[in-house]
Tab-separated table of C-alpha atoms in Angstrom:
chain	number	residue	atom	x	y	z
A	1167	UNK	CA	-5.352	-8.877	35.713
A	1168	UNK	CA	-7.997	-9.784	38.309
A	1169	UNK	CA	-7.236	-6.607	40.251
A	1170	UNK	CA	-7.691	-4.440	37.181
A	1171	UNK	CA	-11.026	-6.097	36.361
A	1172	UNK	CA	-12.288	-5.486	39.911
A	1173	UNK	CA	-11.100	-1.871	39.767
A	1174	UNK	CA	-13.000	-1.255	36.537
A	1175	UNK	CA	-16.160	-2.809	37.964
A	1176	UNK	CA	-15.939	-0.506	40.973
A	1177	UNK	CA	-15.746	2.508	38.655
A	1178	UNK	CA	-19.232	1.799	37.256
A	1179	UNK	CA	-21.132	3.386	40.085
A	1180	UNK	CA	-24.442	5.176	39.679
A	1181	UNK	CA	-23.854	8.888	38.985
A	1182	UNK	CA	-24.944	11.153	41.811
A	1183	UNK	CA	-27.954	13.375	41.250
A	1184	UNK	CA	-25.717	16.454	40.933
A	1185	UNK	CA	-24.206	15.088	37.717
A	1186	UNK	CA	-27.369	13.496	36.346
A	1187	UNK	CA	-29.251	16.789	36.213
A	1188	UNK	CA	-28.201	19.968	34.421
A	1189	UNK	CA	-27.934	22.936	36.781
A	1190	UNK	CA	-29.458	25.628	34.552
A	1191	UNK	CA	-29.593	29.376	35.161
A	1192	UNK	CA	-31.121	32.075	32.946
A	1193	UNK	CA	-28.601	34.371	31.251
A	1194	UNK	CA	-30.037	36.746	28.662
A	1195	UNK	CA	-31.776	34.844	25.862
A	1196	UNK	CA	-29.780	31.737	26.708
A	1197	UNK	CA	-29.652	29.437	29.695
A	1198	UNK	CA	-26.281	28.845	31.356
A	1199	UNK	CA	-25.488	25.322	32.507
A	1200	UNK	CA	-23.106	24.445	35.317
A	1201	UNK	CA	-19.452	25.352	34.764
A	1202	UNK	CA	-17.131	22.361	34.450
A	1203	UNK	CA	-13.412	21.678	34.090
A	1204	UNK	CA	-13.380	20.562	30.458
A	1205	UNK	CA	-15.906	20.663	27.632
A	1206	UNK	CA	-15.452	18.185	24.790
A	1207	UNK	CA	-17.277	18.942	21.538
A	1208	UNK	CA	-17.960	15.646	19.778
A	1209	UNK	CA	-18.246	12.095	21.104
A	1210	UNK	CA	-16.649	10.148	18.280
A	1211	UNK	CA	-13.558	7.996	18.753
A	1212	UNK	CA	-11.356	10.873	19.936
A	1213	UNK	CA	-13.979	12.673	22.020
A	1214	UNK	CA	-15.365	9.645	23.832
A	1215	UNK	CA	-11.905	8.206	24.539
A	1216	UNK	CA	-10.662	11.566	25.826
A	1217	UNK	CA	-13.730	12.002	28.042
A	1218	UNK	CA	-13.115	8.615	29.636
A	1219	UNK	CA	-9.385	9.181	30.164
A	1220	UNK	CA	-9.842	12.669	31.672
A	1221	UNK	CA	-12.747	11.473	33.787
A	1222	UNK	CA	-10.574	8.665	35.130
A	1223	UNK	CA	-8.064	11.319	36.189
A	1224	UNK	CA	-10.732	13.076	38.235
A	1225	UNK	CA	-11.630	15.925	35.870
A	1226	UNK	CA	-15.237	17.095	35.594
A	1227	UNK	CA	-16.050	16.646	31.897
A	1228	UNK	CA	-19.073	17.684	29.822
A	1229	UNK	CA	-19.370	16.080	26.360
A	1230	UNK	CA	-21.715	17.599	23.785
A	1231	UNK	CA	-22.474	15.439	20.746
A	1232	UNK	CA	-24.817	16.393	17.914
A	1233	UNK	CA	-26.186	12.833	17.480
A	1234	UNK	CA	-25.979	10.160	20.153
A	1235	UNK	CA	-27.217	7.432	17.806
A	1236	UNK	CA	-24.641	4.969	16.494
A	1237	UNK	CA	-22.738	6.573	13.583
A	1238	UNK	CA	-23.215	5.026	10.135
A	1239	UNK	CA	-19.767	5.747	8.739
A	1240	UNK	CA	-17.951	3.885	5.966
A	1241	UNK	CA	-14.601	5.148	7.244
A	1242	UNK	CA	-12.979	4.653	10.638
A	1243	UNK	CA	-13.387	0.885	10.508
A	1244	UNK	CA	-9.719	-0.163	10.710
A	1245	UNK	CA	-7.827	0.115	13.988
A	1246	UNK	CA	-4.124	-0.543	13.494
A	1247	UNK	CA	-2.125	-2.538	16.072
A	1248	UNK	CA	-0.579	0.710	17.312
A	1249	UNK	CA	-4.078	2.009	17.967
A	1250	UNK	CA	-4.976	-1.134	19.897
A	1251	UNK	CA	-1.924	-0.551	22.109
A	1252	UNK	CA	-3.253	2.956	22.805
A	1253	UNK	CA	-6.616	1.442	23.769
A	1254	UNK	CA	-4.768	-0.696	26.322
A	1255	UNK	CA	-2.999	2.398	27.693
A	1256	UNK	CA	-6.361	4.101	28.110
A	1257	UNK	CA	-8.068	1.053	29.653
A	1258	UNK	CA	-10.473	0.827	26.714
A	1259	UNK	CA	-9.374	-2.424	25.073
A	1260	UNK	CA	-12.662	-4.101	26.001
A	1261	UNK	CA	-14.460	-1.724	23.620
A	1262	UNK	CA	-13.556	-4.010	20.706
A	1263	UNK	CA	-15.171	-6.975	22.489
A	1264	UNK	CA	-18.707	-8.158	21.669
A	1265	UNK	CA	-19.003	-6.070	18.482
A	1266	UNK	CA	-17.956	-8.885	16.101
A	1267	UNK	CA	-14.612	-7.167	15.509
A	1268	UNK	CA	-12.180	-9.085	13.300
A	1269	UNK	CA	-8.448	-9.508	13.878
A	1270	UNK	CA	-6.441	-7.571	11.329
A	1271	UNK	CA	-2.872	-8.768	10.714
A	1272	UNK	CA	-1.839	-6.948	7.534
A	1273	UNK	CA	-2.561	-6.525	3.839
A	1274	UNK	CA	-2.131	-8.458	0.646
A	1275	UNK	CA	-1.059	-5.949	-2.000
A	1276	UNK	CA	-2.026	-6.795	-5.595
A	1277	UNK	CA	-0.731	-5.314	-8.833
A	1278	UNK	CA	-1.019	-6.726	-12.354
A	1279	UNK	CA	-2.248	-10.059	-11.001
A	1280	UNK	CA	0.670	-10.483	-8.596
A	1281	UNK	CA	0.342	-10.320	-4.835
A	1282	UNK	CA	2.715	-9.563	-1.966
A	1283	UNK	CA	1.797	-10.040	1.696
A	1284	UNK	CA	2.597	-7.221	4.105
A	1285	UNK	CA	2.276	-8.450	7.693
A	1286	UNK	CA	2.368	-6.211	10.746
A	1287	UNK	CA	5.509	-6.928	12.860
A	1288	UNK	CA	3.744	-8.349	15.930
A	1289	UNK	CA	6.235	-11.028	16.997
A	1290	UNK	CA	7.386	-9.096	20.088
A	1291	UNK	CA	3.881	-8.374	21.364
A	1292	UNK	CA	1.373	-10.497	23.307
A	1293	UNK	CA	-0.961	-12.596	21.166
A	1294	UNK	CA	-3.975	-10.337	21.759
A	1295	UNK	CA	-2.179	-7.365	20.177
A	1296	UNK	CA	-3.303	-7.019	16.561
A	1297	UNK	CA	-5.310	-4.676	14.419
A	1298	UNK	CA	-9.093	-4.796	14.553
A	1299	UNK	CA	-11.705	-4.065	11.897
A	1300	UNK	CA	-15.366	-3.497	12.759
A	1301	UNK	CA	-18.493	-1.415	12.284
A	1302	UNK	CA	-17.473	2.086	13.353
A	1303	UNK	CA	-20.810	2.786	15.027
A	1304	UNK	CA	-20.587	-0.250	17.308
A	1305	UNK	CA	-17.107	0.752	18.456
A	1306	UNK	CA	-18.068	4.387	19.086
A	1307	UNK	CA	-21.095	3.377	21.159
A	1308	UNK	CA	-18.914	1.166	23.348
A	1309	UNK	CA	-16.531	4.095	23.916
A	1310	UNK	CA	-19.471	6.361	24.810
A	1311	UNK	CA	-20.826	3.789	27.264
A	1312	UNK	CA	-17.440	3.632	29.005
A	1313	UNK	CA	-17.261	7.417	29.285
A	1314	UNK	CA	-20.853	7.653	30.570
A	1315	UNK	CA	-20.101	5.041	33.251
A	1316	UNK	CA	-17.992	7.608	35.144
A	1317	UNK	CA	-19.902	9.791	37.617
A	1318	UNK	CA	-17.905	12.928	36.745
A	1319	UNK	CA	-18.491	12.658	32.972
A	1320	UNK	CA	-21.709	14.040	31.483
A	1321	UNK	CA	-22.735	13.150	27.905
A	1322	UNK	CA	-25.553	15.055	26.274
A	1323	UNK	CA	-26.972	15.487	22.816
A	1324	UNK	CA	-26.681	18.980	21.424
A	1325	UNK	CA	-25.357	21.028	18.526
A	1326	UNK	CA	-22.566	23.464	19.339
A	1327	UNK	CA	-23.124	26.630	17.314
A	1328	UNK	CA	-20.113	28.687	18.377
A	1329	UNK	CA	-17.326	29.134	20.888
A	1330	UNK	CA	-17.562	31.710	23.664
A	1331	UNK	CA	-14.619	34.058	23.236
A	1332	UNK	CA	-13.839	36.722	25.833
A	1333	UNK	CA	-10.733	38.920	25.832
A	1334	UNK	CA	-9.013	36.691	23.280
A	1335	UNK	CA	-9.610	33.405	25.104
A	1336	UNK	CA	-12.207	30.626	24.731
A	1337	UNK	CA	-14.433	30.303	27.802
A	1338	UNK	CA	-16.870	27.630	26.625
A	1339	UNK	CA	-19.552	27.063	23.979
A	1340	UNK	CA	-23.013	28.109	22.844
A	1341	UNK	CA	-25.202	25.154	21.852
A	1342	UNK	CA	-28.723	23.885	21.292
A	1343	UNK	CA	-29.882	20.834	23.167
A	1344	UNK	CA	-32.045	18.146	21.541
A	1345	UNK	CA	-35.225	20.071	22.456
A	1346	UNK	CA	-33.988	23.224	20.738
A	1347	UNK	CA	-33.191	25.201	23.907
A	1348	UNK	CA	-30.353	27.707	23.539
A	1349	UNK	CA	-27.717	26.984	26.185
A	1350	UNK	CA	-24.342	28.312	27.265
A	1351	UNK	CA	-21.707	26.109	28.885
A	1352	UNK	CA	-18.491	27.430	30.437
A	1353	UNK	CA	-15.301	25.477	31.093
A	1354	UNK	CA	-11.644	26.071	31.883
A	1355	UNK	CA	-10.626	24.206	28.704
A	1356	UNK	CA	-12.612	23.384	25.568
A	1357	UNK	CA	-11.492	20.508	23.353
A	1358	UNK	CA	-12.978	20.442	19.851
A	1359	UNK	CA	-13.082	17.040	18.148
A	1360	UNK	CA	-16.222	17.232	16.029
A	1361	UNK	CA	-14.822	15.392	13.003
A	1362	UNK	CA	-13.752	16.124	9.454
A	1363	UNK	CA	-16.784	18.370	8.836
A	1364	UNK	CA	-16.041	20.508	11.904
A	1365	UNK	CA	-17.845	23.842	11.931
A	1366	UNK	CA	-15.588	25.170	14.708
A	1367	UNK	CA	-12.222	24.526	13.057
A	1368	UNK	CA	-12.051	27.933	11.368
A	1369	UNK	CA	-12.554	29.630	14.718
A	1370	UNK	CA	-9.293	28.173	16.000
A	1371	UNK	CA	-6.958	27.811	13.007
A	1372	UNK	CA	-6.740	28.305	9.246
A	1373	UNK	CA	-5.758	24.956	7.721
A	1374	UNK	CA	-5.661	24.042	4.046
A	1375	UNK	CA	-8.049	21.164	3.303
A	1376	UNK	CA	-7.441	19.186	0.107
A	1377	UNK	CA	-9.977	16.771	-1.413
A	1378	UNK	CA	-7.970	14.863	-4.047
A	1379	UNK	CA	-10.503	12.059	-4.372
A	1380	UNK	CA	-13.633	10.394	-3.044
A	1381	UNK	CA	-14.028	6.998	-1.464
A	1382	UNK	CA	-16.989	4.967	-2.690
A	1383	UNK	CA	-17.937	2.329	-0.135
A	1384	UNK	CA	-20.357	-0.597	0.007
A	1385	UNK	CA	-20.786	-3.895	1.858
A	1386	UNK	CA	-20.188	-7.340	0.381
A	1387	UNK	CA	-21.865	-10.326	2.021
A	1388	UNK	CA	-21.491	-14.106	1.848
A	1389	UNK	CA	-17.857	-14.003	0.752
A	1390	UNK	CA	-14.350	-14.314	2.151
A	1391	UNK	CA	-11.164	-12.381	1.462
A	1392	UNK	CA	-8.286	-14.211	-0.257
A	1393	UNK	CA	-6.303	-14.438	3.002
A	1394	UNK	CA	-7.933	-14.739	6.415
A	1395	UNK	CA	-7.368	-11.759	8.760
A	1396	UNK	CA	-5.687	-9.800	5.977
A	1397	UNK	CA	-7.117	-6.902	4.042
A	1398	UNK	CA	-6.563	-6.569	0.299
A	1399	UNK	CA	-5.248	-3.526	-1.571
A	1400	UNK	CA	-5.506	-3.677	-5.363
A	1401	UNK	CA	-3.440	-1.116	-7.272
A	1402	UNK	CA	-5.674	-1.013	-10.336
A	1403	UNK	CA	-6.366	1.351	-13.207
A	1404	UNK	CA	-8.359	3.607	-12.952
A	1405	UNK	CA	-8.969	3.284	-9.182
A	1406	UNK	CA	-7.240	1.521	-6.271
A	1407	UNK	CA	-9.504	-0.848	-4.337
A	1408	UNK	CA	-9.422	-1.592	-0.609
A	1409	UNK	CA	-11.176	-4.623	0.939
A	1410	UNK	CA	-11.372	-5.664	4.604
A	1411	UNK	CA	-13.734	-7.470	6.987
A	1412	UNK	CA	-16.033	-5.395	9.185
A	1413	UNK	CA	-17.724	-8.428	10.761
A	1414	UNK	CA	-17.661	-12.192	10.494
A	1415	UNK	CA	-20.132	-12.012	7.584
A	1416	UNK	CA	-19.372	-8.693	5.851
A	1417	UNK	CA	-16.551	-7.262	3.765
A	1418	UNK	CA	-16.180	-3.541	3.196
A	1419	UNK	CA	-15.124	-2.510	-0.298
A	1420	UNK	CA	-13.712	1.002	-0.775
A	1421	UNK	CA	-12.907	2.373	-4.230
A	1422	UNK	CA	-10.833	5.536	-4.532
A	1423	UNK	CA	-12.007	7.761	-7.405
A	1424	UNK	CA	-10.341	11.089	-8.369
A	1425	UNK	CA	-12.506	14.132	-7.643
A	1426	UNK	CA	-12.645	15.256	-11.263
A	1427	UNK	CA	-14.062	11.898	-12.421
A	1428	UNK	CA	-16.697	11.208	-9.743
A	1429	UNK	CA	-19.776	9.588	-11.354
A	1430	UNK	CA	-23.267	10.242	-10.012
A	1431	UNK	CA	-24.834	7.671	-7.699
A	1432	UNK	CA	-28.457	8.735	-8.201
A	1433	UNK	CA	-28.645	8.247	-11.975
A	1434	UNK	CA	-26.779	4.916	-12.050
A	1435	UNK	CA	-23.475	6.243	-13.422
A	1436	UNK	CA	-21.599	5.072	-10.331
A	1437	UNK	CA	-22.970	1.515	-10.564
A	1438	UNK	CA	-22.015	1.449	-14.253
A	1439	UNK	CA	-18.502	2.695	-13.417
A	1440	UNK	CA	-18.049	0.019	-10.751
A	1441	UNK	CA	-19.526	-2.706	-12.947
A	1442	UNK	CA	-17.433	-2.027	-16.060
A	1443	UNK	CA	-14.125	-0.581	-14.796
A	1444	UNK	CA	-13.655	-1.840	-11.241
A	1445	UNK	CA	-15.315	-5.272	-11.053
A	1446	UNK	CA	-12.883	-6.916	-13.538
A	1447	UNK	CA	-9.997	-6.011	-11.184
A	1448	UNK	CA	-11.337	-7.613	-7.986
A	1449	UNK	CA	-10.146	-11.122	-6.986
A	1450	UNK	CA	-12.226	-13.850	-8.719
A	1451	UNK	CA	-13.538	-15.250	-5.425
A	1452	UNK	CA	-15.137	-11.853	-4.666
A	1453	UNK	CA	-16.535	-11.060	-8.113
A	1454	UNK	CA	-20.059	-12.433	-7.590
A	1455	UNK	CA	-20.453	-10.744	-4.207
A	1456	UNK	CA	-19.074	-7.495	-5.676
A	1457	UNK	CA	-21.589	-7.459	-8.518
A	1458	UNK	CA	-24.441	-8.265	-6.160
A	1459	UNK	CA	-23.440	-5.487	-3.747
A	1460	UNK	CA	-23.443	-2.680	-6.314
A	1461	UNK	CA	-26.968	-3.637	-7.420
A	1462	UNK	CA	-28.434	-3.350	-3.897
A	1463	UNK	CA	-30.493	-0.243	-3.285
A	1464	UNK	CA	-28.879	2.406	-1.071
A	1465	UNK	CA	-25.774	0.261	-0.582
A	1466	UNK	CA	-23.357	2.657	-2.305
A	1467	UNK	CA	-22.134	5.607	-0.248
A	1468	UNK	CA	-19.603	8.317	-1.092
A	1469	UNK	CA	-17.295	10.227	1.275
A	1470	UNK	CA	-14.603	12.809	0.463
A	1471	UNK	CA	-10.970	11.782	1.039
A	1472	UNK	CA	-9.865	14.886	2.897
A	1473	UNK	CA	-6.213	15.624	3.577
A	1474	UNK	CA	-5.308	18.345	6.080
A	1475	UNK	CA	-2.007	18.963	7.832
A	1476	UNK	CA	-2.115	19.772	11.528
A	1477	UNK	CA	-2.168	23.515	12.283
A	1478	UNK	CA	-1.501	25.125	15.652
A	1479	UNK	CA	-4.422	26.542	17.586
A	1480	UNK	CA	-4.164	30.333	17.823
A	1481	UNK	CA	-6.623	31.017	20.670
A	1482	UNK	CA	-5.949	30.118	24.344
A	1483	UNK	CA	-8.570	28.108	26.182
A	1484	UNK	CA	-9.280	25.622	23.390
A	1485	UNK	CA	-7.634	22.752	21.558
A	1486	UNK	CA	-8.363	20.740	18.407
A	1487	UNK	CA	-7.817	16.978	18.113
A	1488	UNK	CA	-9.036	14.129	15.898
A	1489	UNK	CA	-10.191	14.672	12.315
A	1490	UNK	CA	-11.090	18.252	13.175
A	1491	UNK	CA	-7.352	18.816	13.628
A	1492	UNK	CA	-5.506	16.548	11.231
A	1493	UNK	CA	-6.584	14.273	8.351
A	1494	UNK	CA	-4.677	11.899	6.120
A	1495	UNK	CA	-5.829	9.861	3.121
A	1496	UNK	CA	-8.259	7.130	4.284
A	1497	UNK	CA	-6.334	4.523	2.292
A	1498	UNK	CA	-3.672	4.578	5.026
A	1499	UNK	CA	-6.231	3.414	7.600
A	1500	UNK	CA	-4.442	5.368	10.321
A	1501	UNK	CA	-7.088	7.889	11.405
A	1502	UNK	CA	-8.278	6.191	14.590
A	1503	UNK	CA	-4.744	5.229	15.588
A	1504	UNK	CA	-3.603	8.849	15.285
A	1505	UNK	CA	-6.653	10.072	17.231
A	1506	UNK	CA	-6.080	7.631	20.096
A	1507	UNK	CA	-2.374	8.505	20.169
A	1508	UNK	CA	-3.329	12.167	20.512
A	1509	UNK	CA	-5.698	11.307	23.358
A	1510	UNK	CA	-2.938	9.478	25.257
A	1511	UNK	CA	-0.538	12.377	24.701
A	1512	UNK	CA	-3.039	15.040	25.784
A	1513	UNK	CA	-4.047	13.042	28.856
A	1514	UNK	CA	-0.402	12.712	29.893
A	1515	UNK	CA	0.265	16.420	29.358
A	1516	UNK	CA	-2.765	17.440	31.437
A	1517	UNK	CA	-2.160	15.003	34.300
A	1518	UNK	CA	0.381	17.110	36.223
A	1519	UNK	CA	-1.711	20.303	35.963
A	1520	UNK	CA	-3.348	21.145	39.265
A	1521	UNK	CA	-5.097	24.236	37.947
A	1522	UNK	CA	-6.509	24.982	34.475
A	1523	UNK	CA	-7.690	28.502	35.228
A	1524	UNK	CA	-4.858	30.370	33.449
A	1525	UNK	CA	-5.574	29.878	29.711
A	1526	UNK	CA	-2.437	31.680	28.532
A	1527	UNK	CA	-0.079	29.530	30.625
A	1528	UNK	CA	-1.938	26.370	29.646
A	1529	UNK	CA	-1.820	27.325	25.960
A	1530	UNK	CA	1.921	27.984	26.144
A	1531	UNK	CA	2.501	24.685	27.914
A	1532	UNK	CA	0.372	22.701	25.440
A	1533	UNK	CA	2.499	23.901	22.515
A	1534	UNK	CA	4.521	20.757	23.220
A	1535	UNK	CA	1.493	18.744	22.030
A	1536	UNK	CA	2.172	19.814	18.434
A	1537	UNK	CA	5.816	18.750	18.622
A	1538	UNK	CA	5.328	15.463	20.433
A	1539	UNK	CA	2.628	14.123	18.175
A	1540	UNK	CA	4.743	14.184	15.423
A	1541	UNK	CA	-0.198	9.386	-1.979
A	1542	UNK	CA	1.215	7.217	-4.454
A	1543	UNK	CA	-1.600	4.621	-4.907
A	1544	UNK	CA	-3.840	6.208	-7.499
A	1545	UNK	CA	-3.561	5.159	-11.144
A	1546	UNK	CA	-2.283	7.864	-13.465
A	1547	UNK	CA	-1.587	8.379	-17.128
A	1548	UNK	CA	1.845	9.639	-16.078
A	1549	UNK	CA	4.287	6.716	-16.495
A	1550	UNK	CA	6.390	8.119	-13.641
A	1551	UNK	CA	3.556	7.435	-11.174
A	1552	UNK	CA	3.411	3.905	-12.548
A	1553	UNK	CA	7.155	3.644	-11.779
A	1554	UNK	CA	6.431	4.854	-8.224
A	1555	UNK	CA	3.819	2.140	-7.746
A	1556	UNK	CA	6.188	-0.504	-9.111
A	1557	UNK	CA	8.912	0.753	-6.751
A	1558	UNK	CA	6.531	0.531	-3.768
A	1559	UNK	CA	5.345	-2.929	-4.788
A	1560	UNK	CA	8.885	-4.201	-5.385
A	1561	UNK	CA	10.258	-2.669	-2.170
A	1562	UNK	CA	7.665	-4.468	-0.073
A	1563	UNK	CA	8.436	-7.651	-1.963
A	1564	UNK	CA	12.028	-7.536	-0.681
A	1565	UNK	CA	10.718	-8.659	2.716
A	1566	UNK	CA	12.801	-8.680	5.871
A	1567	UNK	CA	13.614	-5.458	7.702
A	1568	UNK	CA	12.554	-3.286	4.757
A	1569	UNK	CA	9.035	-4.673	4.486
A	1570	UNK	CA	8.697	-4.858	8.275
A	1571	UNK	CA	9.828	-1.246	8.557
A	1572	UNK	CA	7.104	-0.016	6.203
A	1573	UNK	CA	4.401	-2.127	7.865
A	1574	UNK	CA	5.542	-0.920	11.312
A	1575	UNK	CA	4.958	2.676	10.205
A	1576	UNK	CA	1.577	1.891	8.594
A	1577	UNK	CA	0.404	-0.094	11.635
A	1578	UNK	CA	1.269	2.627	14.129
A	1579	UNK	CA	3.833	0.423	15.881
A	1580	UNK	CA	6.645	2.767	14.831
A	1581	UNK	CA	5.073	6.269	14.770
A	1582	UNK	CA	8.287	8.107	13.951
A	1583	UNK	CA	8.245	10.560	11.021
A	1584	UNK	CA	11.959	9.963	10.505
A	1585	UNK	CA	11.266	6.255	9.887
A	1586	UNK	CA	8.589	7.137	7.324
A	1587	UNK	CA	11.012	9.483	5.549
A	1588	UNK	CA	13.799	6.874	5.603
A	1589	UNK	CA	11.690	4.168	3.981
A	1590	UNK	CA	10.246	6.575	1.427
A	1591	UNK	CA	13.772	7.637	0.397
A	1592	UNK	CA	14.941	4.001	0.359
A	1593	UNK	CA	11.947	3.046	-1.788
A	1594	UNK	CA	12.763	5.866	-4.208
A	1595	UNK	CA	16.407	4.782	-4.449
A	1596	UNK	CA	15.231	1.233	-5.085
A	1597	UNK	CA	12.899	2.499	-7.819
A	1598	UNK	CA	15.650	4.544	-9.500
A	1599	UNK	CA	18.059	1.600	-9.369
A	1600	UNK	CA	15.404	-0.625	-10.903
A	1601	UNK	CA	14.964	1.841	-13.773
A	1602	UNK	CA	18.705	2.085	-14.457
A	1603	UNK	CA	19.328	-1.655	-14.666
A	1604	UNK	CA	20.790	-3.483	-16.541
A	1605	UNK	CA	22.654	-0.418	-17.883
A	1606	UNK	CA	21.944	3.333	-17.525
A	1607	UNK	CA	20.921	4.484	-20.990
A	1608	UNK	CA	19.940	8.125	-21.570
A	1609	UNK	CA	16.227	7.246	-21.496
A	1610	UNK	CA	16.592	5.360	-18.222
A	1611	UNK	CA	18.574	8.209	-16.687
A	1612	UNK	CA	15.780	10.593	-17.687
A	1613	UNK	CA	13.107	8.308	-16.215
A	1614	UNK	CA	15.146	7.979	-13.024
A	1615	UNK	CA	15.425	11.768	-12.750
A	1616	UNK	CA	11.658	12.121	-13.205
A	1617	UNK	CA	11.054	9.526	-10.498
A	1618	UNK	CA	13.262	11.503	-8.105
A	1619	UNK	CA	11.308	14.660	-8.969
A	1620	UNK	CA	7.927	13.015	-8.329
A	1621	UNK	CA	9.143	11.488	-5.063
A	1622	UNK	CA	10.440	14.884	-3.929
A	1623	UNK	CA	7.111	16.521	-4.787
A	1624	UNK	CA	5.383	14.036	-2.459
A	1625	UNK	CA	7.828	13.998	0.469
A	1626	UNK	CA	9.055	17.585	0.683
A	1627	UNK	CA	5.630	19.268	1.045
A	1628	UNK	CA	4.841	16.792	3.825
A	1629	UNK	CA	8.072	17.669	5.644
A	1630	UNK	CA	7.427	21.380	5.114
A	1631	UNK	CA	3.886	21.200	6.519
A	1632	UNK	CA	4.911	19.177	9.579
A	1633	UNK	CA	8.171	21.063	10.216
A	1634	UNK	CA	11.750	19.843	9.757
A	1635	UNK	CA	12.718	20.293	13.403
A	1636	UNK	CA	9.479	18.747	14.671
A	1637	UNK	CA	9.969	15.679	12.443
A	1638	UNK	CA	13.692	14.998	12.722
A	1639	UNK	CA	14.993	16.989	15.691
A	1640	UNK	CA	12.113	17.304	18.194
A	1641	UNK	CA	14.506	17.625	21.128
A	1642	UNK	CA	15.695	20.969	19.723
A	1643	UNK	CA	12.176	22.476	19.774
A	1644	UNK	CA	11.634	24.680	22.869
A	1645	UNK	CA	8.017	23.500	23.225
A	1646	UNK	CA	9.320	19.985	23.917
A	1647	UNK	CA	10.511	21.172	27.329
A	1648	UNK	CA	7.454	23.090	28.548
A	1649	UNK	CA	7.055	23.055	32.328
A	1650	UNK	CA	3.495	22.520	33.608
A	1651	UNK	CA	2.106	25.762	35.060
A	1652	UNK	CA	2.116	25.660	38.848
A	1653	UNK	CA	4.694	22.834	38.850
A	1654	UNK	CA	7.961	24.743	38.743
A	1655	UNK	CA	10.977	22.561	38.159
A	1656	UNK	CA	8.930	19.589	36.948
A	1657	UNK	CA	9.377	18.795	33.259
A	1658	UNK	CA	7.094	16.512	31.276
């Protein structure tokens, strides 16, 4: 431990002048900055963590971020235990220190006034391993500071306007710096991780983005959650409610509202919706703080709940990661964990590469990234969805290996798609059996059949989008065995 601390202190040397100053040359109506190994577009969780990890491996990295101020997001505030383990792998675990981050050990799930505790299975891990919840902006700034501490990593504020594409490959980016200058930056590899509103995504792939709902978020103060270090999920009609600490004095409340029913914030409709339909469903000990929070000016913010399956990049020389690449419903709380897992995977894939100058070979090799990386909460008038919620609630209430298995998937401690599919099928079987008891009448058989149909409509599209072989038989996918270019005979 002492040796690792000393090593990290030695890394924080003053950058040499060659990296502190941009080497700029005129090129047409734009100025060309110094060519580097890797350009990273975006310095959020994924971009900043990747910059640090690649910089540690000796790569020359240029990071271009549109706004270097601390982000003011109401999402990306929950880091699952699996994500914390990835921070340790990257040497970034100290980024959750000194930001008033709160330990996060699981959820209490409420439905119809009853509660069931879902704890993350942490018994086999050291005591410091747990989830963390915090202000997203504080965490991101710590990650940026770590990346900037490396002499071969350059962070600058700028807005990337387009990718440079020559002969079917990406060679770098066009961007404007904070003074408005038009600049061109070239690199052997460009990694795009500019978030869920990425303006470069369409240049690299054609994903389908679904917005089934919106999350309405606001801060509660001077209150405590029902169980210390546990978030709360309330399966309520008409909207599920998520509550968790973001500091020692603040609780974040997130309300999921279907897209078709989104009230307006500006004319007071949203406050009325929260006051009349949502407030009666929150735990009694939070009611006063809830009512006070929705009356505060500019406290209510709305973000879309985007869902987008990962799609392969179709142009050599560039790669997508983070929310620009793959999004899941925010209620799962797994976004940062997935992003950090992708960073670890990409770092490990790039480590054996001595030369990045052949974009076609690199692109072929990085196809393994897509193989290796591999919504039932909303209230509905459909009674079958109510049966699904009851099945989920009851399945978790069984405890033991079943409950631990689900929480291991949600926490990122067991990131296997096959485990997710197993527990979803087991939950469905449990739900059907519950409907058929005490004897299988014709009505119960019909309800059981409808439950199977709804469950299939949720699971099968997910399997189809991710790929059957990639999910269940990754060892049979040729990309799993890609050999690093220039390292013949070495398999990663």
